[in-house]
mmCIF file of C-alpha atoms in Angstrom:
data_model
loop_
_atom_site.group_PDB
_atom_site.id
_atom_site.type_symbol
_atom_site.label_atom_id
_atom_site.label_comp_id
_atom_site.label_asym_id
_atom_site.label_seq_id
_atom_site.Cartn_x
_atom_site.Cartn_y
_atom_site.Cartn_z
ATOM 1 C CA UNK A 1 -78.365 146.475 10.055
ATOM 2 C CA UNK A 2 -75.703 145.014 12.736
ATOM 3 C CA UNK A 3 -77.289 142.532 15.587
ATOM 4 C CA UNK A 4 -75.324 141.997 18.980
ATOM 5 C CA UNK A 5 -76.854 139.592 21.383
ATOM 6 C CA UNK A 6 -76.566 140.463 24.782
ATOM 7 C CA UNK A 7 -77.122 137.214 25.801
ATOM 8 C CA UNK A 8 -77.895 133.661 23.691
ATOM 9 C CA UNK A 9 -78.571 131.794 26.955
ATOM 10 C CA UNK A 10 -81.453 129.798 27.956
ATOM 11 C CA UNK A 11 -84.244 131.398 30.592
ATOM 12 C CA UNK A 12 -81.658 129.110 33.309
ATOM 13 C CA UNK A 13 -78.546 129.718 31.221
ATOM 14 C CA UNK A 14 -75.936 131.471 33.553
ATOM 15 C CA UNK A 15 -73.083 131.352 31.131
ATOM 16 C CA UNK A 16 -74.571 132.446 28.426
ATOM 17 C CA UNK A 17 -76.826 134.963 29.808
ATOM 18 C CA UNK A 18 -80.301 135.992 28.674
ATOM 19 C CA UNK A 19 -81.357 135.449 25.457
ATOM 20 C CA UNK A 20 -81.725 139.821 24.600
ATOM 21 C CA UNK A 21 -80.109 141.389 21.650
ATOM 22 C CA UNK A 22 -79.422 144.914 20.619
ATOM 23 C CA UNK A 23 -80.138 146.097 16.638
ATOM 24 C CA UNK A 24 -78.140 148.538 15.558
ATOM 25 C CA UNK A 25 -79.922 150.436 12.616
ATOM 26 C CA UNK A 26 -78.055 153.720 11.089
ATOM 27 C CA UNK A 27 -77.617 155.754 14.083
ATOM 28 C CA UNK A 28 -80.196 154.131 16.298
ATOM 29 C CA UNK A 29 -80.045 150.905 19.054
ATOM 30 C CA UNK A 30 -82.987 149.108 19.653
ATOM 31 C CA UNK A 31 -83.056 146.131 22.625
ATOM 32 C CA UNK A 32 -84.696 143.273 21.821
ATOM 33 C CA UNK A 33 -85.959 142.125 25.371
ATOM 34 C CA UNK A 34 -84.439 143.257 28.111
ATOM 35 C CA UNK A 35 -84.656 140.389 30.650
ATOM 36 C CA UNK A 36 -82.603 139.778 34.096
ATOM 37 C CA UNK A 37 -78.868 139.436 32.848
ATOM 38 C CA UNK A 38 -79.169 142.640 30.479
ATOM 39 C CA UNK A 39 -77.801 145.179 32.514
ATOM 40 C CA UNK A 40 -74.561 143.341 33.355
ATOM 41 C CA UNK A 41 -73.937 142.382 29.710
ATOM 42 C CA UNK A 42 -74.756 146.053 28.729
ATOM 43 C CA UNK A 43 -71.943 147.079 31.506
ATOM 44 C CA UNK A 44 -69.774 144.381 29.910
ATOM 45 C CA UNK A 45 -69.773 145.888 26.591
ATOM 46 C CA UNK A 46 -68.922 149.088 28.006
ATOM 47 C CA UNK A 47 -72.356 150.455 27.443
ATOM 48 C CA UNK A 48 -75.136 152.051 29.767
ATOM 49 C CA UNK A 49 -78.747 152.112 28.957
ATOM 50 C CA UNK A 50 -78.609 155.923 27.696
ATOM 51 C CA UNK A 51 -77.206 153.768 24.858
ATOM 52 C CA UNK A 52 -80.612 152.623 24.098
ATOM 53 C CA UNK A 53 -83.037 154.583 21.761
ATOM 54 C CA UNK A 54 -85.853 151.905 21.665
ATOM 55 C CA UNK A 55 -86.910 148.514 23.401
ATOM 56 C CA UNK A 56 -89.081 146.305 21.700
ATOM 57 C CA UNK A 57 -90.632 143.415 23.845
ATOM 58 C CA UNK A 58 -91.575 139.999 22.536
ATOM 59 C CA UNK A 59 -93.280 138.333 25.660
ATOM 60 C CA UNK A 60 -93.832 138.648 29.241
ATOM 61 C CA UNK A 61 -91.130 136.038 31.035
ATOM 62 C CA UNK A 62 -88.140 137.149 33.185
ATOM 63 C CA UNK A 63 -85.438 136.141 30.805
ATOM 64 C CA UNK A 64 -87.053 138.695 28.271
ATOM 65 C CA UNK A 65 -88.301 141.293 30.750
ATOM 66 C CA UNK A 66 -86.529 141.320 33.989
ATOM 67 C CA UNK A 67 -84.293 144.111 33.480
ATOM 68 C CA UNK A 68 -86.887 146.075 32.508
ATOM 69 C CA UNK A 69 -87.629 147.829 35.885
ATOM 70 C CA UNK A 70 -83.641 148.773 35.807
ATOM 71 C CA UNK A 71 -83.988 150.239 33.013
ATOM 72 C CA UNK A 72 -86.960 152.528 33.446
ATOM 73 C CA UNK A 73 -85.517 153.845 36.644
ATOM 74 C CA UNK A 74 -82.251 154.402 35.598
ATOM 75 C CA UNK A 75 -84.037 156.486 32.161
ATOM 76 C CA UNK A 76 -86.506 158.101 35.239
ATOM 77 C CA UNK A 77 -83.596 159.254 37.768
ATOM 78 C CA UNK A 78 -80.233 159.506 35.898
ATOM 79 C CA UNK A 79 -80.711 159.839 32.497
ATOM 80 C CA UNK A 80 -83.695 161.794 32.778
ATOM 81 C CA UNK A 81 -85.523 160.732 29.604
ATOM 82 C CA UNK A 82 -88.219 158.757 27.895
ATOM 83 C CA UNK A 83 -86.935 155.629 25.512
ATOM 84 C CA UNK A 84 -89.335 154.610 23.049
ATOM 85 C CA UNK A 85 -90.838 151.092 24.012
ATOM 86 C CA UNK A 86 -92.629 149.291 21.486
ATOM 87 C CA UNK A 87 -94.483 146.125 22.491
ATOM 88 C CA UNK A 88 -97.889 144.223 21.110
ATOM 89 C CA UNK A 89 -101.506 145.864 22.099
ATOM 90 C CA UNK A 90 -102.229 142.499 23.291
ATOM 91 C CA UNK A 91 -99.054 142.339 26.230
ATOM 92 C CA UNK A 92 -99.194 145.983 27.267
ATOM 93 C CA UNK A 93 -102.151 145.696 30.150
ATOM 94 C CA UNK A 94 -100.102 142.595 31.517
ATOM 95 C CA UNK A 95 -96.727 143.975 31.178
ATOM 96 C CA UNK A 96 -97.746 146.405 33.925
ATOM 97 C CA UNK A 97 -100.367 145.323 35.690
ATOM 98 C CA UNK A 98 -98.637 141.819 36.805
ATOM 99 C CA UNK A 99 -94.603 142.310 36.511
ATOM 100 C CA UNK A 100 -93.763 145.984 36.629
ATOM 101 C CA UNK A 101 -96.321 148.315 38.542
ATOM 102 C CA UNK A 102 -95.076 146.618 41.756
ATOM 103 C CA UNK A 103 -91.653 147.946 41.168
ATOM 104 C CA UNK A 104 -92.752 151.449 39.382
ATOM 105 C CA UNK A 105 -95.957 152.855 40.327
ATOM 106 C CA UNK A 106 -95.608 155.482 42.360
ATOM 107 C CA UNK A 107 -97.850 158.438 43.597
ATOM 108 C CA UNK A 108 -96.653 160.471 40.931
ATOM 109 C CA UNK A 109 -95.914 157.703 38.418
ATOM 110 C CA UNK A 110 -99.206 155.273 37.758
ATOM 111 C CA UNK A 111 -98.660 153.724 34.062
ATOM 112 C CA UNK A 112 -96.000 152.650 31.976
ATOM 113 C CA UNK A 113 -96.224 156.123 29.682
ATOM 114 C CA UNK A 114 -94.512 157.690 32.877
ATOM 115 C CA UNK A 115 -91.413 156.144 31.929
ATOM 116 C CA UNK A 116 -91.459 155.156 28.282
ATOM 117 C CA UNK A 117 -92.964 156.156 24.826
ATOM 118 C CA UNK A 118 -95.298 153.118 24.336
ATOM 119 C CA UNK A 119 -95.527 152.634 20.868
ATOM 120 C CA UNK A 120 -98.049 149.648 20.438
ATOM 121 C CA UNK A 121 -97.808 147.403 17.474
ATOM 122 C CA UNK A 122 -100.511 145.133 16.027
ATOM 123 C CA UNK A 123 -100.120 141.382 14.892
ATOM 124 C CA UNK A 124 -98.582 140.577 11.103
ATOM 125 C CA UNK A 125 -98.641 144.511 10.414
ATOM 126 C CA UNK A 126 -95.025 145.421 8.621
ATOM 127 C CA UNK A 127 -94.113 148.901 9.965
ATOM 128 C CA UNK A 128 -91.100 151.084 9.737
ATOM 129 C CA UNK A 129 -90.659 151.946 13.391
ATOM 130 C CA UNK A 130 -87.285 153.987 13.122
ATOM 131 C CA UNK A 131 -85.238 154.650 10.104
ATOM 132 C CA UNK A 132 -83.890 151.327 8.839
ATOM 133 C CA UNK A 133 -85.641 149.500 11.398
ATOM 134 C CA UNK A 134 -89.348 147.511 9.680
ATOM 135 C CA UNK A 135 -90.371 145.147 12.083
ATOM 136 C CA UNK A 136 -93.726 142.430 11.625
ATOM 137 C CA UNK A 137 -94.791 140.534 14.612
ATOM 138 C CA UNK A 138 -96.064 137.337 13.864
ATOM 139 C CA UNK A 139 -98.122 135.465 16.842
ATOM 140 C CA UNK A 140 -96.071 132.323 17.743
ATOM 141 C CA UNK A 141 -96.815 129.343 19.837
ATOM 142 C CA UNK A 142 -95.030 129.137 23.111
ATOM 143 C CA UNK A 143 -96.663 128.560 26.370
ATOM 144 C CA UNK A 144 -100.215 127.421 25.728
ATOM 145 C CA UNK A 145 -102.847 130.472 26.996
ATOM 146 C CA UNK A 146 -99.607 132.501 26.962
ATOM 147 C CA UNK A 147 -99.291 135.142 24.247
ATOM 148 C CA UNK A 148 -95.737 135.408 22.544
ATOM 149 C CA UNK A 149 -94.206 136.991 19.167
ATOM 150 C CA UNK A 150 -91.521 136.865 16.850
ATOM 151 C CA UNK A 151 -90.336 139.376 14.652
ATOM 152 C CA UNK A 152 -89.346 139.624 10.789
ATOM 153 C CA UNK A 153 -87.187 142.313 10.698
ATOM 154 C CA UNK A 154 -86.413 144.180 7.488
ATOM 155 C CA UNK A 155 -88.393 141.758 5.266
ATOM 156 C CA UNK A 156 -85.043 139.605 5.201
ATOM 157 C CA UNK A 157 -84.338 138.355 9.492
ATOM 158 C CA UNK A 158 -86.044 136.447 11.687
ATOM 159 C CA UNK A 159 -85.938 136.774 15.042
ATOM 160 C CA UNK A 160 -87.860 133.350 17.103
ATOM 161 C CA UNK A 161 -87.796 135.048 20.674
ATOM 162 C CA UNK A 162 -89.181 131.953 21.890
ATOM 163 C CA UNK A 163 -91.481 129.453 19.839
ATOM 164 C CA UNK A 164 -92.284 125.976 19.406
ATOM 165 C CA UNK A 165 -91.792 123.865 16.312
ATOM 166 C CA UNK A 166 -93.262 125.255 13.334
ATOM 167 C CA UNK A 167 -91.849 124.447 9.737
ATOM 168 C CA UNK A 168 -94.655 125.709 7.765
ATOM 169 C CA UNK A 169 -93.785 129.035 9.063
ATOM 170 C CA UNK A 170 -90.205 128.811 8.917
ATOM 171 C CA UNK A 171 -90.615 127.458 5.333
ATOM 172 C CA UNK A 172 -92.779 130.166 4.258
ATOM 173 C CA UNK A 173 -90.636 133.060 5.592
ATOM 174 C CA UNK A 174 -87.499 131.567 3.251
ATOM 175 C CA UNK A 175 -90.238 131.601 0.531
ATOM 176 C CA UNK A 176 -90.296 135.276 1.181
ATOM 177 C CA UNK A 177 -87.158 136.013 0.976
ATOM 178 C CA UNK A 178 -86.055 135.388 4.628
ATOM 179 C CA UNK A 179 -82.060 134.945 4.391
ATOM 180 C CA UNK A 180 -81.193 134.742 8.267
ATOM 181 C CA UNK A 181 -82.971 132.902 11.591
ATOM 182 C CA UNK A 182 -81.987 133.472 15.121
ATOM 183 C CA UNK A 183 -83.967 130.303 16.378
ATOM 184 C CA UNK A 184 -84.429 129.282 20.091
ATOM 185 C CA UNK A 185 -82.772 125.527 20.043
ATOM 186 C CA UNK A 186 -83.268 123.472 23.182
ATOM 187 C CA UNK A 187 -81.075 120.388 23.231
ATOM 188 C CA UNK A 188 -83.371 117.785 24.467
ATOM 189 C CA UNK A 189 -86.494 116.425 23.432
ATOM 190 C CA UNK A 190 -89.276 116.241 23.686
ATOM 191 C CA UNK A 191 -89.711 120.469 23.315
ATOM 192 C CA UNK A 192 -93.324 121.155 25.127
ATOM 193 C CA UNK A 193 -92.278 125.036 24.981
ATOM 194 C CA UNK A 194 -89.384 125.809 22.730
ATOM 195 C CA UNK A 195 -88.006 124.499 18.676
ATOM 196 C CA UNK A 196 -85.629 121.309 19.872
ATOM 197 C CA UNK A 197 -82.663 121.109 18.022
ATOM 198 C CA UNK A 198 -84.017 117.118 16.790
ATOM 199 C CA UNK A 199 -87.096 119.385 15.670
ATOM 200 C CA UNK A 200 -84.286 121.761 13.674
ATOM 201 C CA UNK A 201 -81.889 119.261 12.216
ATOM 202 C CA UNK A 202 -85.342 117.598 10.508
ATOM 203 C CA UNK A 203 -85.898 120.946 8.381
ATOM 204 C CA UNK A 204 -84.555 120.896 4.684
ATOM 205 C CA UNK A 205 -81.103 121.718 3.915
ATOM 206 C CA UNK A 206 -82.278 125.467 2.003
ATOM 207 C CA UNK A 207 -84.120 126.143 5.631
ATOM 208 C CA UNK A 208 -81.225 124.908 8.049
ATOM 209 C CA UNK A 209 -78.211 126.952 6.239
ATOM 210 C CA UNK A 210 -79.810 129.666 7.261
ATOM 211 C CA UNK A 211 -80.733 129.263 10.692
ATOM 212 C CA UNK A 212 -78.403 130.377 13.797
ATOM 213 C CA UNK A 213 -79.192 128.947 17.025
ATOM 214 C CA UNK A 214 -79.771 130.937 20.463
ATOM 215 C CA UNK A 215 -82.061 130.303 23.569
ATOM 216 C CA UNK A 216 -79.433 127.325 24.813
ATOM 217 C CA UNK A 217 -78.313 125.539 27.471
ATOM 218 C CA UNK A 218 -75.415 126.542 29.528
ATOM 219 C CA UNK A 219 -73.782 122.553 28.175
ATOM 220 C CA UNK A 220 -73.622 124.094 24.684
ATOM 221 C CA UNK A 221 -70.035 122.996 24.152
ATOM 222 C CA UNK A 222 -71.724 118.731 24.414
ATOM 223 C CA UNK A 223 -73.333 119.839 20.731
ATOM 224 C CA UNK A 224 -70.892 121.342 18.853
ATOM 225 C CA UNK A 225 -70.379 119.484 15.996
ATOM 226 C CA UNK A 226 -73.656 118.058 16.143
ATOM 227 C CA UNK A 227 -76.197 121.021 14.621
ATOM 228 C CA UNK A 228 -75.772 119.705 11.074
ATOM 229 C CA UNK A 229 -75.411 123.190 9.051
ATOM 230 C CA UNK A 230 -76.914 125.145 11.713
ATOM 231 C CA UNK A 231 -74.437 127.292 13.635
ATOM 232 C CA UNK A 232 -74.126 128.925 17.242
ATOM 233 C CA UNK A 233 -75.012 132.650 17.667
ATOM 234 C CA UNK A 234 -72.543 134.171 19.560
ATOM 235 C CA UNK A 235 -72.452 136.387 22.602
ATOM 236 C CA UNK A 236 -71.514 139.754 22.091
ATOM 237 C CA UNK A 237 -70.290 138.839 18.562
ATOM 238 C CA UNK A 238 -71.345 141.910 16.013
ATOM 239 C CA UNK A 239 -73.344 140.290 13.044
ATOM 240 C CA UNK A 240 -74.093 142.499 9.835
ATOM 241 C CA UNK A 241 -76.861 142.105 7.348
#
């Protein structure tokens, strides 16, 4: 499996873009998120969302979403086919009915199967959902009343989206056999909504080596050197597991 973030940004980040990534699993790309700045980075990269065989959705803000009505149309009108979109049974009714019907629904086109293959996933189930690609989504905290999910993909990566502090968790996926963490990391405390990096640097040494940090501030370059043996995911970088 090969990860390339799109973005490692913050929701405000505009140098770092959106915090969206694409998988890249034998001969199949799945988007993690697809939220405002993921069209331009896909352009950047030299890609167009035809690339795309799947998006998988972890929560309904703009940094993780807001590309999404791009996308559909651009599958709708030029590409003239249905991705695969695979999002919790718990976001699907509010995925449409608050951020994307106003955009979409049409006379002709009145749900989000007009445009996509919904594939909906339930909570802490593992499931293969395309060849080399097992994903569990695991409820997270991150704004209270606010559903949100992570993802442990192939039994061995661990994808935050966004979350706040939880050690027990992170702790018990390394018990499991986790060997990689894309974490959210906001630089300041105290974190009422996202993992701060004070929150990060307080985890054992066996937890922090392997945790990557994404989800940051645009002033990223004031911490380097300061994310004891936690390191900076890169954008665009290509990352193999």
């Amino acid at each position: 499996m090969n990860v390339q973030m799109l973005g490692t940004g913050s929701a405000f980040a505009k140098k770092y873009y959106n915090t969206n990534a694409l998988i890249y699993c034998e001969d199949r790309t799945v988007m993690l998120d697809c939220g405002i700045t993921a069209p331009l980075s896909l352009h950047q990269l030299g890609k167009t969302f035809n690339d795309i065989d799947a998006l998988m959705i972890s929560h309904i803000h703009a940094d993780h979403i807001g590309g999404m009505e791009e996308f559909a149309l651009q599958m709708k009108y030029i590409f003239k086919r249905k991705p695969a979109l695979f999002i919790m049974e718990t976001l699907i009714d509010t995925l449409w009915e608050t951020s994307l019907q106003g955009g979409l629904k049409q006379d002709e086109f009145k749900s989000l199967d007009d445009y996509f293959e919904v594939h909906l996933l339930k909570e802490n189930r593992s499931i293969q959902l395309l060849p080399g690609f097992n994903v569990k989504a695991i409820r997270t905290s991150h704004i209270p009343g606010k559903l949100s999910y992570s993802f442990l993909i192939n039994e061995t990566f661990f994808y935050s989206a966004d979350m706040r502090f939880d050690a027990e968790l992170l702790d018990t996926l390394v018990q499991q056999g986790c060997t990689t963490i894309f974490h959210d990391c906001q630089f300041t405390s105290p974190g009422a909504v996202h993992t701060t990096l004070d929150e990060l640097k307080s985890l054992p040494e066996y937890i922090q080596k392997r945790v990557m940090l994404m989800h940051y501030d645009d002033n990223r370059v004031n911490y380097e050197g300061q994310t004891g043996t936690m390191t900076f995911v890169e954008q665009h970088h290509l990352y193999s597991f």
